[in-house]
PDB file of C-alpha atoms and ligand atoms in Angstrom:
ATOM      1  CA  MET A   1      20.109   5.897   8.061  1.00 86.00           C
ATOM      2  CA  PHE A   2      16.671   4.342   7.539  1.00 93.00           C
ATOM      3  CA  GLU A   3      17.870   1.753  10.054  1.00 94.00           C
ATOM      4  CA  LEU A   4      15.217  -0.753  11.141  1.00 98.00           C
ATOM      5  CA  LYS A   5      17.262  -3.113  13.348  1.00 96.00           C
ATOM      6  CA  GLU A   6      15.222  -4.655  16.162  1.00 95.00           C
ATOM      7  CA  LYS A   7      11.974  -3.381  14.652  1.00 98.00           C
ATOM      8  CA  THR A   8       9.104  -5.732  13.939  1.00 98.00           C
ATOM      9  CA  ALA A   9       6.988  -5.047  10.872  1.00 98.00           C
ATOM     10  CA  ILE A  10       3.846  -6.463   9.266  1.00 99.00           C
ATOM     11  CA  VAL A  11       3.308  -6.064   5.517  1.00 99.00           C
ATOM     12  CA  THR A  12      -0.159  -7.003   4.266  1.00 99.00           C
ATOM     13  CA  GLY A  13      -0.341  -8.187   0.660  1.00 98.00           C
ATOM     14  CA  GLY A  14       3.399  -8.905   0.693  1.00 98.00           C
ATOM     15  CA  GLY A  15       3.098 -11.888  -1.643  1.00 98.00           C
ATOM     16  CA  SER A  16       3.293  -9.871  -4.863  1.00 98.00           C
ATOM     17  CA  GLY A  17       4.280  -6.578  -6.483  1.00 98.00           C
ATOM     18  CA  ILE A  18       4.664  -3.554  -4.243  1.00 98.00           C
ATOM     19  CA  GLY A  19       4.154  -5.558  -1.016  1.00 98.00           C
ATOM     20  CA  THR A  20       6.993  -7.921  -1.918  1.00 98.00           C
ATOM     21  CA  ALA A  21       9.344  -5.008  -2.632  1.00 98.00           C
ATOM     22  CA  ILE A  22       8.397  -3.404   0.692  1.00 99.00           C
ATOM     23  CA  ALA A  23       8.881  -6.642   2.653  1.00 98.00           C
ATOM     24  CA  GLN A  24      12.277  -7.317   1.057  1.00 98.00           C
ATOM     25  CA  ARG A  25      13.449  -3.755   1.630  1.00 98.00           C
ATOM     26  CA  LEU A  26      12.380  -3.617   5.300  1.00 98.00           C
ATOM     27  CA  ARG A  27      14.053  -6.978   5.848  1.00 98.00           C
ATOM     28  CA  LYS A  28      17.309  -5.713   4.281  1.00 98.00           C
ATOM     29  CA  ALA A  29      17.157  -2.701   6.623  1.00 98.00           C
ATOM     30  CA  GLY A  30      17.179  -5.140   9.564  1.00 98.00           C
ATOM     31  CA  ALA A  31      13.511  -5.496  10.529  1.00 98.00           C
ATOM     32  CA  ASN A  32      11.773  -8.746  11.408  1.00 98.00           C
ATOM     33  CA  VAL A  33       9.155  -8.831   8.683  1.00 98.00           C
ATOM     34  CA  VAL A  34       5.891 -10.732   8.820  1.00 98.00           C
ATOM     35  CA  ILE A  35       4.096 -10.991   5.495  1.00 98.00           C
ATOM     36  CA  ALA A  36       0.315 -11.299   5.772  1.00 98.00           C
ATOM     37  CA  ASP A  37      -1.198 -12.414   2.494  1.00 98.00           C
ATOM     38  CA  ILE A  38      -4.259 -14.364   1.438  1.00 98.00           C
ATOM     39  CA  THR A  39      -2.328 -16.711  -0.897  1.00 98.00           C
ATOM     40  CA  ASP A  40      -0.759 -19.985   0.338  1.00 97.00           C
ATOM     41  CA  GLU A  41       2.058 -19.737  -2.269  1.00 97.00           C
ATOM     42  CA  THR A  42       3.477 -16.785  -0.340  1.00 98.00           C
ATOM     43  CA  ALA A  43       4.652 -19.101   2.473  1.00 98.00           C
ATOM     44  CA  ASP A  44       7.659 -20.506   0.565  1.00 98.00           C
ATOM     45  CA  LYS A  45       8.551 -17.158  -1.025  1.00 98.00           C
ATOM     46  CA  ALA A  46       8.521 -15.426   2.375  1.00 98.00           C
ATOM     47  CA  LYS A  47      10.970 -17.991   3.755  1.00 98.00           C
ATOM     48  CA  GLU A  48      13.289 -17.414   0.778  1.00 98.00           C
ATOM     49  CA  TRP A  49      13.251 -13.646   1.489  1.00 98.00           C
ATOM     50  CA  GLY A  50      14.058 -14.176   5.192  1.00 98.00           C
ATOM     51  CA  CYS A  51      10.539 -13.144   6.220  1.00 98.00           C
ATOM     52  CA  GLU A  52       7.811 -14.894   8.181  1.00 98.00           C
ATOM     53  CA  PHE A  53       4.370 -15.622   6.769  1.00 98.00           C
ATOM     54  CA  ILE A  54       0.956 -15.637   8.399  1.00 98.00           C
ATOM     55  CA  LYS A  55      -1.904 -16.417   6.069  1.00 98.00           C
ATOM     56  CA  THR A  56      -4.387 -13.578   6.486  1.00 98.00           C
ATOM     57  CA  ASP A  57      -7.422 -12.240   4.721  1.00 98.00           C
ATOM     58  CA  ALA A  58      -6.936  -8.536   5.356  1.00 98.00           C
ATOM     59  CA  SER A  59     -10.584  -7.818   4.615  1.00 98.00           C
ATOM     60  CA  ARG A  60     -11.595  -9.754   7.762  1.00 98.00           C
ATOM     61  CA  PRO A  61     -11.164  -7.841  11.038  1.00 98.00           C
ATOM     62  CA  GLU A  62     -10.888 -10.998  13.151  1.00 98.00           C
ATOM     63  CA  GLU A  63      -7.965 -12.254  10.999  1.00 98.00           C
ATOM     64  CA  ILE A  64      -6.099  -8.950  11.321  1.00 98.00           C
ATOM     65  CA  LYS A  65      -6.596  -9.085  15.073  1.00 98.00           C
ATOM     66  CA  SER A  66      -5.198 -12.608  15.360  1.00 98.00           C
ATOM     67  CA  LEU A  67      -2.319 -11.674  13.020  1.00 98.00           C
ATOM     68  CA  CYS A  68      -1.325  -8.798  15.333  1.00 98.00           C
ATOM     69  CA  ASP A  69      -1.724 -11.027  18.414  1.00 98.00           C
ATOM     70  CA  ALA A  70       0.513 -13.720  16.870  1.00 98.00           C
ATOM     71  CA  VAL A  71       3.223 -11.189  15.945  1.00 98.00           C
ATOM     72  CA  VAL A  72       3.310  -9.659  19.425  1.00 98.00           C
ATOM     73  CA  LYS A  73       3.292 -13.128  21.014  1.00 98.00           C
ATOM     74  CA  LYS A  74       6.366 -14.128  19.002  1.00 98.00           C
ATOM     75  CA  HIS A  75       8.336 -10.847  18.883  1.00 98.00           C
ATOM     76  CA  GLY A  76       7.122  -9.164  22.055  1.00 97.00           C
ATOM     77  CA  LYS A  77       6.172  -5.998  20.155  1.00 96.00           C
ATOM     78  CA  LEU A  78       5.012  -4.419  16.929  1.00 98.00           C
ATOM     79  CA  ASP A  79       6.685  -1.289  15.538  1.00 98.00           C
ATOM     80  CA  ILE A  80       5.630  -0.976  11.892  1.00 98.00           C
ATOM     81  CA  MET A  81       2.369  -1.775  10.099  1.00 99.00           C
ATOM     82  CA  ILE A  82       2.136  -1.512   6.310  1.00 99.00           C
ATOM     83  CA  ASN A  83      -1.480  -1.715   5.119  1.00 99.00           C
ATOM     84  CA  ASN A  84      -0.786  -2.562   1.480  1.00 98.00           C
ATOM     85  CA  ALA A  85      -3.122  -5.425   0.448  1.00 98.00           C
ATOM     86  CA  GLY A  86      -5.360  -4.380  -2.407  1.00 98.00           C
ATOM     87  CA  ILE A  87      -7.481  -5.555  -5.305  1.00 98.00           C
ATOM     88  CA  ALA A  88      -8.284  -3.745  -8.547  1.00 96.00           C
ATOM     89  CA  SER A  89     -10.129  -4.032 -11.802  1.00 90.00           C
ATOM     90  CA  GLY A  90     -11.358  -1.018 -13.716  1.00 92.00           C
ATOM     91  CA  ARG A  91     -14.803  -0.464 -15.226  1.00 94.00           C
ATOM     92  CA  PRO A  92     -17.147   2.483 -15.742  1.00 97.00           C
ATOM     93  CA  LEU A  93     -19.457   3.597 -12.946  1.00 97.00           C
ATOM     94  CA  SER A  94     -22.390   2.689 -15.203  1.00 98.00           C
ATOM     95  CA  GLU A  95     -21.345  -0.980 -14.760  1.00 97.00           C
ATOM     96  CA  SER A  96     -20.594  -0.792 -11.035  1.00 97.00           C
ATOM     97  CA  ASP A  97     -22.460  -3.051  -8.632  1.00 95.00           C
ATOM     98  CA  GLU A  98     -22.715  -3.564  -4.928  1.00 96.00           C
ATOM     99  CA  VAL A  99     -20.961  -6.946  -4.889  1.00 97.00           C
ATOM    100  CA  GLN A 100     -17.675  -5.566  -6.259  1.00 96.00           C
ATOM    101  CA  SER A 101     -18.042  -2.237  -4.442  1.00 97.00           C
ATOM    102  CA  GLU A 102     -18.416  -4.086  -1.149  1.00 98.00           C
ATOM    103  CA  LYS A 103     -15.253  -6.134  -1.847  1.00 98.00           C
ATOM    104  CA  TYR A 104     -13.306  -2.894  -2.280  1.00 98.00           C
ATOM    105  CA  TRP A 105     -14.837  -1.436   0.867  1.00 98.00           C
ATOM    106  CA  ARG A 106     -14.083  -4.545   2.942  1.00 98.00           C
ATOM    107  CA  LEU A 107     -10.389  -4.666   1.992  1.00 98.00           C
ATOM    108  CA  HIS A 108      -9.448  -1.023   1.439  1.00 98.00           C
ATOM    109  CA  ILE A 109     -11.596   0.669   4.078  1.00 98.00           C
ATOM    110  CA  LEU A 110     -12.549  -1.868   6.757  1.00 98.00           C
ATOM    111  CA  GLY A 111      -9.211  -3.697   6.301  1.00 98.00           C
ATOM    112  CA  VAL A 112      -7.056  -0.582   6.592  1.00 99.00           C
ATOM    113  CA  GLN A 113      -9.178   0.846   9.410  1.00 99.00           C
ATOM    114  CA  THR A 114      -8.801  -2.416  11.348  1.00 99.00           C
ATOM    115  CA  GLY A 115      -5.097  -2.641  10.470  1.00 99.00           C
ATOM    116  CA  ILE A 116      -4.569   0.818  11.970  1.00 99.00           C
ATOM    117  CA  LYS A 117      -6.676   0.072  15.046  1.00 98.00           C
ATOM    118  CA  GLU A 118      -5.232  -3.357  15.888  1.00 98.00           C
ATOM    119  CA  ALA A 119      -1.610  -2.393  15.148  1.00 98.00           C
ATOM    120  CA  ALA A 120      -1.804   0.866  17.115  1.00 98.00           C
ATOM    121  CA  ALA A 121      -3.319  -0.955  20.109  1.00 98.00           C
ATOM    122  CA  ARG A 122      -0.126  -3.055  20.289  1.00 98.00           C
ATOM    123  CA  MET A 123       2.437  -0.293  19.627  1.00 98.00           C
ATOM    124  CA  THR A 124       3.359   0.262  23.250  1.00 95.00           C
ATOM    125  CA  ASP A 125       6.426   2.434  22.573  1.00 95.00           C
ATOM    126  CA  GLY A 126       5.311   4.433  19.515  1.00 98.00           C
ATOM    127  CA  GLY A 127       5.361   3.171  15.959  1.00 98.00           C
ATOM    128  CA  ALA A 128       4.820   3.865  12.287  1.00 98.00           C
ATOM    129  CA  ILE A 129       1.845   2.929  10.144  1.00 99.00           C
ATOM    130  CA  VAL A 130       1.967   3.363   6.366  1.00 99.00           C
ATOM    131  CA  ASN A 131      -1.180   2.923   4.272  1.00 99.00           C
ATOM    132  CA  ILE A 132      -1.114   2.414   0.514  1.00 99.00           C
ATOM    133  CA  SER A 133      -3.641   4.552  -1.355  1.00 98.00           C
ATOM    134  CA  SER A 134      -3.509   5.472  -5.072  1.00 98.00           C
ATOM    135  CA  ILE A 135      -3.202   8.402  -7.461  1.00 97.00           C
ATOM    136  CA  THR A 136      -6.837   7.596  -8.356  1.00 97.00           C
ATOM    137  CA  ALA A 137      -7.788   8.993  -4.935  1.00 98.00           C
ATOM    138  CA  ILE A 138      -6.309  12.384  -5.842  1.00 97.00           C
ATOM    139  CA  GLN A 139      -7.653  12.935  -9.349  1.00 96.00           C
ATOM    140  CA  GLY A 140     -10.442  11.504 -11.489  1.00 95.00           C
ATOM    141  CA  PHE A 141      -9.422   8.374 -13.396  1.00 93.00           C
ATOM    142  CA  LEU A 142     -11.526   6.983 -16.242  1.00 94.00           C
ATOM    143  CA  ASN A 143     -13.126   3.630 -15.247  1.00 94.00           C
ATOM    144  CA  TRP A 144     -11.682   3.527 -11.727  1.00 95.00           C
ATOM    145  CA  GLY A 145     -14.574   5.065  -9.727  1.00 96.00           C
ATOM    146  CA  GLU A 146     -15.443   2.155  -7.417  1.00 96.00           C
ATOM    147  CA  TYR A 147     -11.798   1.458  -6.575  1.00 97.00           C
ATOM    148  CA  ALA A 148     -10.802   5.123  -6.304  1.00 97.00           C
ATOM    149  CA  ALA A 149     -13.542   5.966  -3.806  1.00 98.00           C
ATOM    150  CA  THR A 150     -12.145   3.435  -1.349  1.00 98.00           C
ATOM    151  CA  LYS A 151      -8.553   4.565  -1.966  1.00 98.00           C
ATOM    152  CA  ALA A 152      -9.682   8.121  -1.113  1.00 98.00           C
ATOM    153  CA  GLY A 153     -11.106   6.727   2.131  1.00 98.00           C
ATOM    154  CA  ILE A 154      -7.613   5.484   3.027  1.00 99.00           C
ATOM    155  CA  ILE A 155      -6.339   9.076   2.906  1.00 99.00           C
ATOM    156  CA  SER A 156      -9.144  10.164   5.202  1.00 98.00           C
ATOM    157  CA  LEU A 157      -8.418   7.347   7.668  1.00 99.00           C
ATOM    158  CA  THR A 158      -4.717   8.273   7.610  1.00 99.00           C
ATOM    159  CA  ARG A 159      -5.390  11.882   8.596  1.00 98.00           C
ATOM    160  CA  THR A 160      -7.776  11.056  11.432  1.00 98.00           C
ATOM    161  CA  ALA A 161      -5.503   8.305  12.746  1.00 99.00           C
ATOM    162  CA  ALA A 162      -2.516  10.678  12.729  1.00 99.00           C
ATOM    163  CA  ILE A 163      -4.455  12.994  15.050  1.00 98.00           C
ATOM    164  CA  GLU A 164      -5.857  10.274  17.308  1.00 98.00           C
ATOM    165  CA  TYR A 165      -2.570   8.372  17.766  1.00 98.00           C
ATOM    166  CA  GLY A 166      -0.112  11.291  17.780  1.00 98.00           C
ATOM    167  CA  LYS A 167      -0.001  11.413  21.577  1.00 98.00           C
ATOM    168  CA  ALA A 168       0.974   7.740  21.637  1.00 98.00           C
ATOM    169  CA  LYS A 169       3.977   8.602  19.361  1.00 98.00           C
ATOM    170  CA  ILE A 170       2.454   6.596  16.511  1.00 99.00           C
ATOM    171  CA  ARG A 171       2.923   8.216  13.097  1.00 99.00           C
ATOM    172  CA  VAL A 172       0.392   7.383  10.374  1.00 99.00           C
ATOM    173  CA  ASN A 173       1.189   8.232   6.753  1.00 99.00           C
ATOM    174  CA  CYS A 174       0.023   7.309   3.315  1.00 98.00           C
ATOM    175  CA  ILE A 175       1.807   6.597   0.045  1.00 98.00           C
ATOM    176  CA  ALA A 176      -0.200   7.073  -3.152  1.00 98.00           C
ATOM    177  CA  PRO A 177       1.364   5.222  -6.091  1.00 98.00           C
ATOM    178  CA  GLY A 178       0.908   6.278  -9.695  1.00 97.00           C
ATOM    179  CA  ILE A 179       1.225   3.389 -12.149  1.00 95.00           C
ATOM    180  CA  ILE A 180       3.705   0.839 -10.869  1.00 97.00           C
ATOM    181  CA  GLU A 181       4.789  -2.217 -12.827  1.00 96.00           C
ATOM    182  CA  THR A 182       3.230  -5.077 -10.835  1.00 96.00           C
ATOM    183  CA  PRO A 183       0.984  -8.037 -11.678  1.00 95.00           C
ATOM    184  CA  MET A 184      -2.024  -5.913 -10.659  1.00 93.00           C
ATOM    185  CA  ALA A 185      -1.219  -3.079 -13.049  1.00 91.00           C
ATOM    186  CA  MET A 186      -0.114  -5.266 -15.956  1.00 92.00           C
ATOM    187  CA  LYS A 187      -2.765  -7.991 -15.798  1.00 89.00           C
ATOM    188  CA  GLU A 188      -5.230  -6.599 -18.314  1.00 75.00           C
ATOM    189  CA  ALA A 189      -3.545  -4.466 -20.986  1.00 77.00           C
ATOM    190  CA  PRO A 190       0.168  -4.137 -20.230  1.00 84.00           C
ATOM    191  CA  ASP A 191       1.013  -2.184 -23.402  1.00 85.00           C
ATOM    192  CA  MET A 192      -1.735   0.326 -22.803  1.00 83.00           C
ATOM    193  CA  VAL A 193      -0.757   0.746 -19.145  1.00 88.00           C
ATOM    194  CA  ALA A 194       2.899   1.368 -20.028  1.00 88.00           C
ATOM    195  CA  ARG A 195       1.956   3.766 -22.853  1.00 91.00           C
ATOM    196  CA  ASN A 196      -0.296   5.736 -20.490  1.00 91.00           C
ATOM    197  CA  ALA A 197       2.526   6.119 -17.976  1.00 93.00           C
ATOM    198  CA  ASN A 198       5.013   7.094 -20.708  1.00 95.00           C
ATOM    199  CA  LEU A 199       2.601   9.763 -21.905  1.00 95.00           C
ATOM    200  CA  PHE A 200       1.107  11.188 -18.707  1.00 96.00           C
ATOM    201  CA  ALA A 201       3.915  11.003 -16.136  1.00 97.00           C
ATOM    202  CA  PRO A 202       6.329  13.930 -16.599  1.00 97.00           C
ATOM    203  CA  LEU A 203       9.158  11.462 -15.919  1.00 98.00           C
ATOM    204  CA  GLY A 204       7.939   9.587 -19.012  1.00 97.00           C
ATOM    205  CA  ARG A 205       7.802   6.046 -17.678  1.00 97.00           C
ATOM    206  CA  ILE A 206       6.071   3.555 -15.422  1.00 96.00           C
ATOM    207  CA  GLY A 207       7.329   3.225 -11.815  1.00 97.00           C
ATOM    208  CA  THR A 208       8.945   0.174 -10.236  1.00 98.00           C
ATOM    209  CA  PRO A 209       7.927  -1.590  -7.004  1.00 98.00           C
ATOM    210  CA  ASP A 210      11.388  -0.756  -5.591  1.00 98.00           C
ATOM    211  CA  GLU A 211      10.790   2.969  -6.111  1.00 98.00           C
ATOM    212  CA  LEU A 212       7.563   2.654  -4.170  1.00 98.00           C
ATOM    213  CA  ALA A 213       9.189   0.576  -1.421  1.00 98.00           C
ATOM    214  CA  ALA A 214      11.887   3.251  -0.947  1.00 98.00           C
ATOM    215  CA  ALA A 215       9.220   5.823  -0.033  1.00 98.00           C
ATOM    216  CA  VAL A 216       7.482   3.392   2.333  1.00 98.00           C
ATOM    217  CA  HIS A 217      10.810   2.555   3.969  1.00 98.00           C
ATOM    218  CA  PHE A 218      11.493   6.249   4.622  1.00 98.00           C
ATOM    219  CA  MET A 219       8.024   6.829   6.127  1.00 98.00           C
ATOM    220  CA  ALA A 220       8.399   3.731   8.332  1.00 98.00           C
ATOM    221  CA  SER A 221      11.835   4.734   9.621  1.00 98.00           C
ATOM    222  CA  ASP A 222      12.787   7.125  12.418  1.00 97.00           C
ATOM    223  CA  ASP A 223      14.202   9.432   9.714  1.00 98.00           C
ATOM    224  CA  ALA A 224      10.567  10.498   9.158  1.00 98.00           C
ATOM    225  CA  SER A 225      10.114  11.169  12.892  1.00 98.00           C
ATOM    226  CA  TYR A 226       8.298  14.523  12.475  1.00 98.00           C
ATOM    227  CA  ILE A 227       6.040  13.468   9.588  1.00 98.00           C
ATOM    228  CA  THR A 228       2.514  12.269  10.249  1.00 99.00           C
ATOM    229  CA  GLY A 229      -0.874  12.419   8.516  1.00 99.00           C
ATOM    230  CA  GLN A 230       0.726  13.026   5.119  1.00 99.00           C
ATOM    231  CA  VAL A 231       0.090  11.680   1.637  1.00 98.00           C
ATOM    232  CA  LEU A 232       3.192  11.191  -0.505  1.00 98.00           C
ATOM    233  CA  LEU A 233       2.524  10.665  -4.209  1.00 98.00           C
ATOM    234  CA  VAL A 234       5.037   8.397  -5.912  1.00 98.00           C
ATOM    235  CA  ASP A 235       3.785   8.855  -9.449  1.00 98.00           C
ATOM    236  CA  GLY A 236       6.545  10.228 -11.678  1.00 98.00           C
ATOM    237  CA  GLY A 237       4.835  13.633 -11.348  1.00 98.00           C
ATOM    238  CA  TRP A 238       1.586  12.469 -13.011  1.00 97.00           C
ATOM    239  CA  SER A 239      -0.637  14.302 -10.498  1.00 97.00           C
ATOM    240  CA  VAL A 240       1.022  17.720 -10.740  1.00 97.00           C
ATOM    241  CA  GLY A 241       0.000  18.652 -14.267  1.00 96.00           C
ATOM    242  CA  THR A 242       0.124  17.850 -17.971  1.00 95.00           C
ATOM    243  CA  SER A 243       3.404  16.320 -19.154  1.00 96.00           C
ATOM    244  CA  VAL A 244       5.441  17.788 -22.010  1.00 96.00           C
ATOM    245  CA  GLN A 245       4.855  14.550 -23.967  1.00 95.00           C
ATOM    246  CA  ALA A 246       1.065  14.962 -23.693  1.00 95.00           C
ATOM    247  CA  ILE A 247       1.205  18.642 -24.689  1.00 95.00           C
ATOM    248  CA  GLU A 248       3.401  17.837 -27.691  1.00 95.00           C
ATOM    249  CA  LEU A 249       1.050  15.038 -28.731  1.00 94.00           C
ATOM    250  CA  ALA A 250      -1.978  17.330 -28.401  1.00 94.00           C
ATOM    251  CA  ILE A 251      -0.456  20.100 -30.540  1.00 93.00           C
ATOM    252  CA  GLY A 252       0.864  17.632 -33.074  1.00 85.00           C
ATOM    253  CA  THR A 253       4.641  17.988 -32.703  1.00 73.00           C
ATOM    254  CA  MET A 254       5.210  14.339 -31.789  1.00 58.00           C
TER     255      MET A 254
HETATM  256  N1  NAD B   1       0.429  -1.281  -9.180  1.00 58.20           N
HETATM  257  C1  NAD B   1      -0.099  -0.066  -9.294  1.00 58.20           C
HETATM  258  O1  NAD B   1       0.009   0.599 -10.348  1.00 58.20           O
HETATM  259  C2  NAD B   1      -0.823   0.552  -8.127  1.00 58.20           C
HETATM  260  C3  NAD B   1      -1.243   1.868  -8.262  1.00 58.20           C
HETATM  261  C4  NAD B   1      -1.897   2.477  -7.202  1.00 58.20           C
HETATM  262  C5  NAD B   1      -2.111   1.785  -6.018  1.00 58.20           C
HETATM  263  N2  NAD B   1      -1.699   0.480  -5.910  1.00 58.20           N
HETATM  264  C6  NAD B   1      -1.947  -0.202  -4.638  1.00 58.20           C
HETATM  265  O2  NAD B   1      -0.771  -0.817  -4.187  1.00 58.20           O
HETATM  266  C7  NAD B   1      -1.090  -1.978  -3.412  1.00 58.20           C
HETATM  267  C8  NAD B   1      -0.310  -3.175  -3.930  1.00 58.20           C
HETATM  268  O3  NAD B   1      -0.687  -3.408  -5.275  1.00 58.20           O
HETATM  269  P1  NAD B   1       0.179  -4.283  -6.303  1.00 58.20           P
HETATM  270  O4  NAD B   1       0.189  -3.538  -7.568  1.00 58.20           O
HETATM  271  O5  NAD B   1       1.452  -4.711  -5.676  1.00 58.20           O
HETATM  272  O6  NAD B   1      -0.820  -5.523  -6.494  1.00 58.20           O
HETATM  273  P2  NAD B   1      -0.566  -7.105  -6.618  1.00 58.20           P
HETATM  274  O7  NAD B   1      -1.848  -7.647  -7.123  1.00 58.20           O
HETATM  275  O8  NAD B   1       0.672  -7.362  -7.374  1.00 58.20           O
HETATM  276  O9  NAD B   1      -0.358  -7.539  -5.106  1.00 58.20           O
HETATM  277  C9  NAD B   1      -1.417  -7.462  -4.165  1.00 58.20           C
HETATM  278  C10 NAD B   1      -1.181  -8.477  -3.063  1.00 58.20           C
HETATM  279  O10 NAD B   1      -2.274  -8.341  -2.139  1.00 58.20           O
HETATM  280  C11 NAD B   1      -2.722  -9.651  -1.802  1.00 58.20           C
HETATM  281  N3  NAD B   1      -4.120  -9.611  -1.383  1.00 58.20           N
HETATM  282  C12 NAD B   1      -5.237  -9.394  -2.147  1.00 58.20           C
HETATM  283  N4  NAD B   1      -6.335  -9.478  -1.400  1.00 58.20           N
HETATM  284  C13 NAD B   1      -5.913  -9.739  -0.127  1.00 58.20           C
HETATM  285  C14 NAD B   1      -6.583  -9.935   1.102  1.00 58.20           C
HETATM  286  N5  NAD B   1      -7.921  -9.908   1.200  1.00 58.20           N
HETATM  287  N6  NAD B   1      -5.838 -10.172   2.209  1.00 58.20           N
HETATM  288  C15 NAD B   1      -4.499 -10.244   2.140  1.00 58.20           C
HETATM  289  N7  NAD B   1      -3.808 -10.079   1.012  1.00 58.20           N
HETATM  290  C16 NAD B   1      -4.518  -9.824  -0.126  1.00 58.20           C
HETATM  291  C17 NAD B   1      -2.546 -10.464  -3.086  1.00 58.20           C
HETATM  292  O11 NAD B   1      -2.543 -11.856  -2.827  1.00 58.20           O
HETATM  293  C18 NAD B   1      -1.210  -9.936  -3.579  1.00 58.20           C
HETATM  294  O12 NAD B   1      -0.130 -10.652  -3.024  1.00 58.20           O
HETATM  295  C19 NAD B   1      -2.606  -2.140  -3.517  1.00 58.20           C
HETATM  296  O13 NAD B   1      -3.232  -1.595  -2.382  1.00 58.20           O
HETATM  297  C20 NAD B   1      -2.963  -1.327  -4.747  1.00 58.20           C
HETATM  298  O14 NAD B   1      -4.287  -0.857  -4.727  1.00 58.20           O
HETATM  299  C21 NAD B   1      -1.067  -0.148  -6.940  1.00 58.20           C
END
C-alpha cells in the first residue's frame, strides 16, 4: 500500500519543513527522490536522507525545465512532481507592494504552473502531480492577503491541469495545509502561531510536517488512482467551522 518502488519523484523546496518530510516519506516508500531547493545547504542533507539534490530556483521557468530534463536523463522517466516550494511573511494589504507581490506570483503561480507543465510533458506513462496550497486560499486570513491570493491561484491551476492532463493519465491534486510546525510558520511569533492553532483548529493543536507528508504520499500513490483535481485540507478541521475552544472562550467559560 502506498508503494512507490521504481517511481521517480521531484520535491521542490525539500530542504526544510514540509518539503523535507515529503521527500523523506517518498524515499521510505521506495521512490527515487530528487530534492530541488534554492539553498546550497540542502545538498548534504539530501545525501543523508538517501535523496538526490539539484539546486533550483523554482520561481525561474528555465531552471524548472532543466531540473526536469536532468531527472529524466538520469532516471529515464518522471512519475511524481511535488510543487511545494514557498515563501511567506504576513502583513496587511494596506502595506502590500508590487515587489513582494511579484515574488509570491513568480514562485507560487509561475513556478507551480511551470512545474505542472514541464513535469507533465515528461510523464510518458501517466503520473501524479501534487501542489501545495494553503488554508489561506480557502478562507480570509488577517494579514495574509498577498500570499493567500497566489495560494488560491494554485487551486485554480490544479483544477484546470486535472482536466487538461486527465487523458494522459496524469492526476493533479492539491493539499492545503493549515498551520504546520515548520521554520516558515514559527519564524516570527512561534507562541502566537501555536496558540492560534490550539484555539482555532477543532483538533486543538498545530499540525506536524509528517501529517502533511502522509496526505501528499497518498495523493502521489496509485492508491489515489481515481482522484484528480481535488483540494485536500490538512488543517485539524480549522476550515470547517468554529472550534469548541473558541466558542467557550467567546462565551467566557474558559
Ligand atoms: N508551515 C505552514 O504552516 C504552511 C501553511 C500553509 C501552506 N504552507 C506551504 O507549504 C509549503 C512548504 O512550507 P514550509 O512551512 O515547509 O516552509 P519552509 O520555509 O520550512 O520551507 C520552504 C522551502 O522552500 C525553499 N524555497 C524557497 N524559495 C524557493 C525557490 N525559489 N526555489 C526553490 N526552493 C525554494 C526553501 O529554501 C525551503 O527549503 C509552502 O508552499 C508553504 O506556502 C505552509
